[in-house]
C-alpha cells in the first residue's frame, strides 16, 4: 500500500509541475498581450498625428508627390495596425486556450490530491490498526505472564 501511495504522490507532483508550467505560459502570453496593446496604442497615436497633419489646411503649397508620400505613410501605418490587431486576436485566442488548459490541469491536480489524501488516510488507518494489534499482543502477553506467575 505504501508503494501505491508513493506512486500516486509522484504522479501528483508531476501534475503540479505541469500546472506550474502552464501558469508560466499563461503569464508570458498575458505579458505578450500587454506589449501588443501598448505598441498598438503607440502606432494608433502616430496614425492620428499623421492624419491630422495630412488633413490640416496648409499655408504653403504642397506638391502632389508630397501628398502622395504622406498618404502612403498613413496607409503603411494602417497596415501595421491591422497586423497588430491580428496578432492581438491570435494572442487572445491562445490565452483562452491556455486558460482552459490550466483549469483542466488544476482539476487534475485537485482530483489527484484528493485521491492521495484518501490513500494516506487509509495507510494511516492500517498503521494505527497494526500498532494497536501490537499493543494488544503485548498487553495479552503481560497478562498471561502475570497469571502464570500468580500475580493477578
mmCIF file of C-alpha atoms in Angstrom:
data_model
loop_
_atom_site.group_PDB
_atom_site.id
_atom_site.type_symbol
_atom_site.label_atom_id
_atom_site.label_comp_id
_atom_site.label_asym_id
_atom_site.label_seq_id
_atom_site.Cartn_x
_atom_site.Cartn_y
_atom_site.Cartn_z
ATOM 1 C CA UNK A 1 0.000 0.000 0.000
ATOM 2 C CA UNK A 2 2.851 2.389 0.784
ATOM 3 C CA UNK A 3 4.244 1.792 -2.709
ATOM 4 C CA UNK A 4 0.922 2.736 -4.233
ATOM 5 C CA UNK A 5 0.810 5.895 -2.112
ATOM 6 C CA UNK A 6 4.320 6.862 -3.238
ATOM 7 C CA UNK A 7 3.455 6.249 -6.886
ATOM 8 C CA UNK A 8 0.402 8.465 -6.648
ATOM 9 C CA UNK A 9 2.401 11.144 -4.823
ATOM 10 C CA UNK A 10 4.887 11.167 -7.705
ATOM 11 C CA UNK A 11 2.017 11.445 -10.201
ATOM 12 C CA UNK A 12 0.583 14.302 -8.121
ATOM 13 C CA UNK A 13 3.968 16.045 -8.150
ATOM 14 C CA UNK A 14 4.239 15.694 -11.931
ATOM 15 C CA UNK A 15 0.753 17.132 -12.381
ATOM 16 C CA UNK A 16 1.585 20.042 -10.069
ATOM 17 C CA UNK A 17 4.713 20.770 -12.115
ATOM 18 C CA UNK A 18 2.686 20.627 -15.348
ATOM 19 C CA UNK A 19 0.182 23.055 -13.850
ATOM 20 C CA UNK A 20 3.031 25.383 -12.864
ATOM 21 C CA UNK A 21 4.440 25.285 -16.402
ATOM 22 C CA UNK A 22 1.018 26.120 -17.826
ATOM 23 C CA UNK A 23 0.673 29.012 -15.358
ATOM 24 C CA UNK A 24 4.040 30.332 -16.546
ATOM 25 C CA UNK A 25 2.937 30.037 -20.174
ATOM 26 C CA UNK A 26 -0.231 31.971 -19.353
ATOM 27 C CA UNK A 27 1.818 34.689 -17.669
ATOM 28 C CA UNK A 28 4.054 35.001 -20.731
ATOM 29 C CA UNK A 29 1.056 35.219 -23.061
ATOM 30 C CA UNK A 30 -0.555 37.887 -20.868
ATOM 31 C CA UNK A 31 2.662 39.932 -20.968
ATOM 32 C CA UNK A 32 2.782 39.483 -24.747
ATOM 33 C CA UNK A 33 -0.816 40.714 -24.991
ATOM 34 C CA UNK A 34 0.063 43.753 -22.903
ATOM 35 C CA UNK A 35 3.053 44.514 -25.148
ATOM 36 C CA UNK A 36 0.937 44.227 -28.285
ATOM 37 C CA UNK A 37 -1.736 46.522 -26.832
ATOM 38 C CA UNK A 38 0.906 49.076 -25.850
ATOM 39 C CA UNK A 39 2.525 49.005 -29.297
ATOM 40 C CA UNK A 40 -0.896 49.332 -30.951
ATOM 41 C CA UNK A 41 -1.612 52.382 -28.801
ATOM 42 C CA UNK A 42 1.662 53.973 -29.891
ATOM 43 C CA UNK A 43 1.034 53.193 -33.563
ATOM 44 C CA UNK A 44 -2.546 54.492 -33.421
ATOM 45 C CA UNK A 45 -1.326 57.710 -31.837
ATOM 46 C CA UNK A 46 1.221 58.005 -34.632
ATOM 47 C CA UNK A 47 -1.529 57.408 -37.227
ATOM 48 C CA UNK A 48 -3.821 60.003 -35.628
ATOM 49 C CA UNK A 49 -0.992 62.512 -35.680
ATOM 50 C CA UNK A 50 -0.219 61.753 -39.335
ATOM 51 C CA UNK A 51 -3.905 62.030 -40.283
ATOM 52 C CA UNK A 52 -4.360 65.335 -38.516
ATOM 53 C CA UNK A 53 -1.232 66.671 -40.204
ATOM 54 C CA UNK A 54 -2.439 65.395 -43.573
ATOM 55 C CA UNK A 55 -5.916 66.927 -43.175
ATOM 56 C CA UNK A 56 -4.964 70.311 -41.772
ATOM 57 C CA UNK A 57 -5.013 73.314 -44.031
ATOM 58 C CA UNK A 58 -1.519 74.310 -45.081
ATOM 59 C CA UNK A 59 -0.338 77.769 -45.642
ATOM 60 C CA UNK A 60 2.316 76.744 -48.136
ATOM 61 C CA UNK A 61 1.919 74.936 -51.386
ATOM 62 C CA UNK A 62 2.469 71.210 -51.211
ATOM 63 C CA UNK A 63 3.426 69.153 -54.205
ATOM 64 C CA UNK A 64 1.243 66.224 -55.238
ATOM 65 C CA UNK A 65 4.255 63.992 -54.675
ATOM 66 C CA UNK A 66 4.479 65.177 -51.043
ATOM 67 C CA UNK A 67 0.749 64.467 -50.558
ATOM 68 C CA UNK A 68 1.197 61.041 -52.129
ATOM 69 C CA UNK A 69 4.124 60.226 -49.769
ATOM 70 C CA UNK A 70 2.119 61.332 -46.743
ATOM 71 C CA UNK A 71 -0.836 59.221 -47.839
ATOM 72 C CA UNK A 72 1.450 56.207 -48.392
ATOM 73 C CA UNK A 73 2.848 56.701 -44.889
ATOM 74 C CA UNK A 74 -0.704 56.672 -43.465
ATOM 75 C CA UNK A 75 -1.508 53.506 -45.446
ATOM 76 C CA UNK A 76 1.613 51.784 -44.106
ATOM 77 C CA UNK A 77 0.706 52.767 -40.559
ATOM 78 C CA UNK A 78 -2.836 51.426 -41.017
ATOM 79 C CA UNK A 79 -1.490 48.109 -42.380
ATOM 80 C CA UNK A 80 0.781 47.897 -39.351
ATOM 81 C CA UNK A 81 -2.242 48.485 -37.109
ATOM 82 C CA UNK A 82 -4.198 45.752 -38.909
ATOM 83 C CA UNK A 83 -1.288 43.334 -38.452
ATOM 84 C CA UNK A 84 -1.061 44.256 -34.780
ATOM 85 C CA UNK A 85 -4.791 43.690 -34.334
ATOM 86 C CA UNK A 86 -4.476 40.273 -35.978
ATOM 87 C CA UNK A 87 -1.564 39.389 -33.662
ATOM 88 C CA UNK A 88 -3.611 40.605 -30.702
ATOM 89 C CA UNK A 89 -6.591 38.469 -31.699
ATOM 90 C CA UNK A 90 -4.336 35.424 -32.111
ATOM 91 C CA UNK A 91 -2.670 36.109 -28.774
ATOM 92 C CA UNK A 92 -6.045 36.421 -27.025
ATOM 93 C CA UNK A 93 -7.202 33.134 -28.571
ATOM 94 C CA UNK A 94 -4.021 31.467 -27.276
ATOM 95 C CA UNK A 95 -4.669 32.983 -23.841
ATOM 96 C CA UNK A 96 -8.155 31.477 -23.777
ATOM 97 C CA UNK A 97 -6.768 28.075 -24.823
ATOM 98 C CA UNK A 98 -4.130 28.272 -22.110
ATOM 99 C CA UNK A 99 -6.716 29.278 -19.501
ATOM 100 C CA UNK A 100 -8.869 26.293 -20.451
ATOM 101 C CA UNK A 101 -5.835 24.014 -20.276
ATOM 102 C CA UNK A 102 -4.855 25.483 -16.901
ATOM 103 C CA UNK A 103 -8.346 24.903 -15.490
ATOM 104 C CA UNK A 104 -8.214 21.283 -16.648
ATOM 105 C CA UNK A 105 -4.771 20.754 -15.136
ATOM 106 C CA UNK A 106 -5.891 22.360 -11.888
ATOM 107 C CA UNK A 107 -8.852 19.944 -11.761
ATOM 108 C CA UNK A 108 -6.496 17.023 -12.362
ATOM 109 C CA UNK A 109 -4.242 18.183 -9.517
ATOM 110 C CA UNK A 110 -7.206 18.541 -7.183
ATOM 111 C CA UNK A 111 -8.533 15.083 -8.068
ATOM 112 C CA UNK A 112 -5.112 13.518 -7.608
ATOM 113 C CA UNK A 113 -4.570 15.356 -4.304
ATOM 114 C CA UNK A 114 -7.939 14.087 -3.085
ATOM 115 C CA UNK A 115 -7.056 10.539 -4.105
ATOM 116 C CA UNK A 116 -3.631 10.759 -2.450
ATOM 117 C CA UNK A 117 -5.321 12.076 0.689
ATOM 118 C CA UNK A 118 -7.673 9.102 0.733
ATOM 119 C CA UNK A 119 -4.770 6.688 0.227
ATOM 120 C CA UNK A 120 -2.813 8.387 3.023
ATOM 121 C CA UNK A 121 -5.783 8.182 5.385
ATOM 122 C CA UNK A 122 -6.215 4.510 4.543
ATOM 123 C CA UNK A 123 -2.488 3.890 5.067
ATOM 124 C CA UNK A 124 -2.539 5.774 8.386
ATOM 125 C CA UNK A 125 -5.547 3.744 9.481
ATOM 126 C CA UNK A 126 -3.703 0.498 8.664
ATOM 127 C CA UNK A 127 -0.605 1.653 10.560
ATOM 128 C CA UNK A 128 -2.695 2.587 13.594
ATOM 129 C CA UNK A 129 -4.515 -0.744 13.466
ATOM 130 C CA UNK A 130 -1.182 -2.616 13.307
ATOM 131 C CA UNK A 131 0.170 -0.602 16.242
ATOM 132 C CA UNK A 132 -2.993 -1.315 18.215
ATOM 133 C CA UNK A 133 -2.676 -5.055 17.464
ATOM 134 C CA UNK A 134 0.934 -4.952 18.677
ATOM 135 C CA UNK A 135 -0.098 -3.166 21.868
ATOM 136 C CA UNK A 136 -2.911 -5.657 22.380
ATOM 137 C CA UNK A 137 -0.453 -8.551 21.892
ATOM 138 C CA UNK A 138 1.967 -7.044 24.410
ATOM 139 C CA UNK A 139 -0.842 -6.495 26.902
ATOM 140 C CA UNK A 140 -2.090 -10.054 26.436
ATOM 141 C CA UNK A 141 1.409 -11.484 26.885
ATOM 142 C CA UNK A 142 1.919 -9.488 30.090
ATOM 143 C CA UNK A 143 -1.438 -10.533 31.410
ATOM 144 C CA UNK A 144 -0.765 -14.195 30.638
ATOM 145 C CA UNK A 145 2.702 -13.951 32.170
ATOM 146 C CA UNK A 146 1.254 -12.416 35.332
ATOM 147 C CA UNK A 147 -1.400 -15.181 35.533
ATOM 148 C CA UNK A 148 1.342 -17.784 35.075
ATOM 149 C CA UNK A 149 3.401 -16.186 37.828
ATOM 150 C CA UNK A 150 0.314 -15.874 40.016
ATOM 151 C CA UNK A 151 0.284 -12.114 40.389
ATOM 152 C CA UNK A 152 -3.158 -11.377 39.187
#
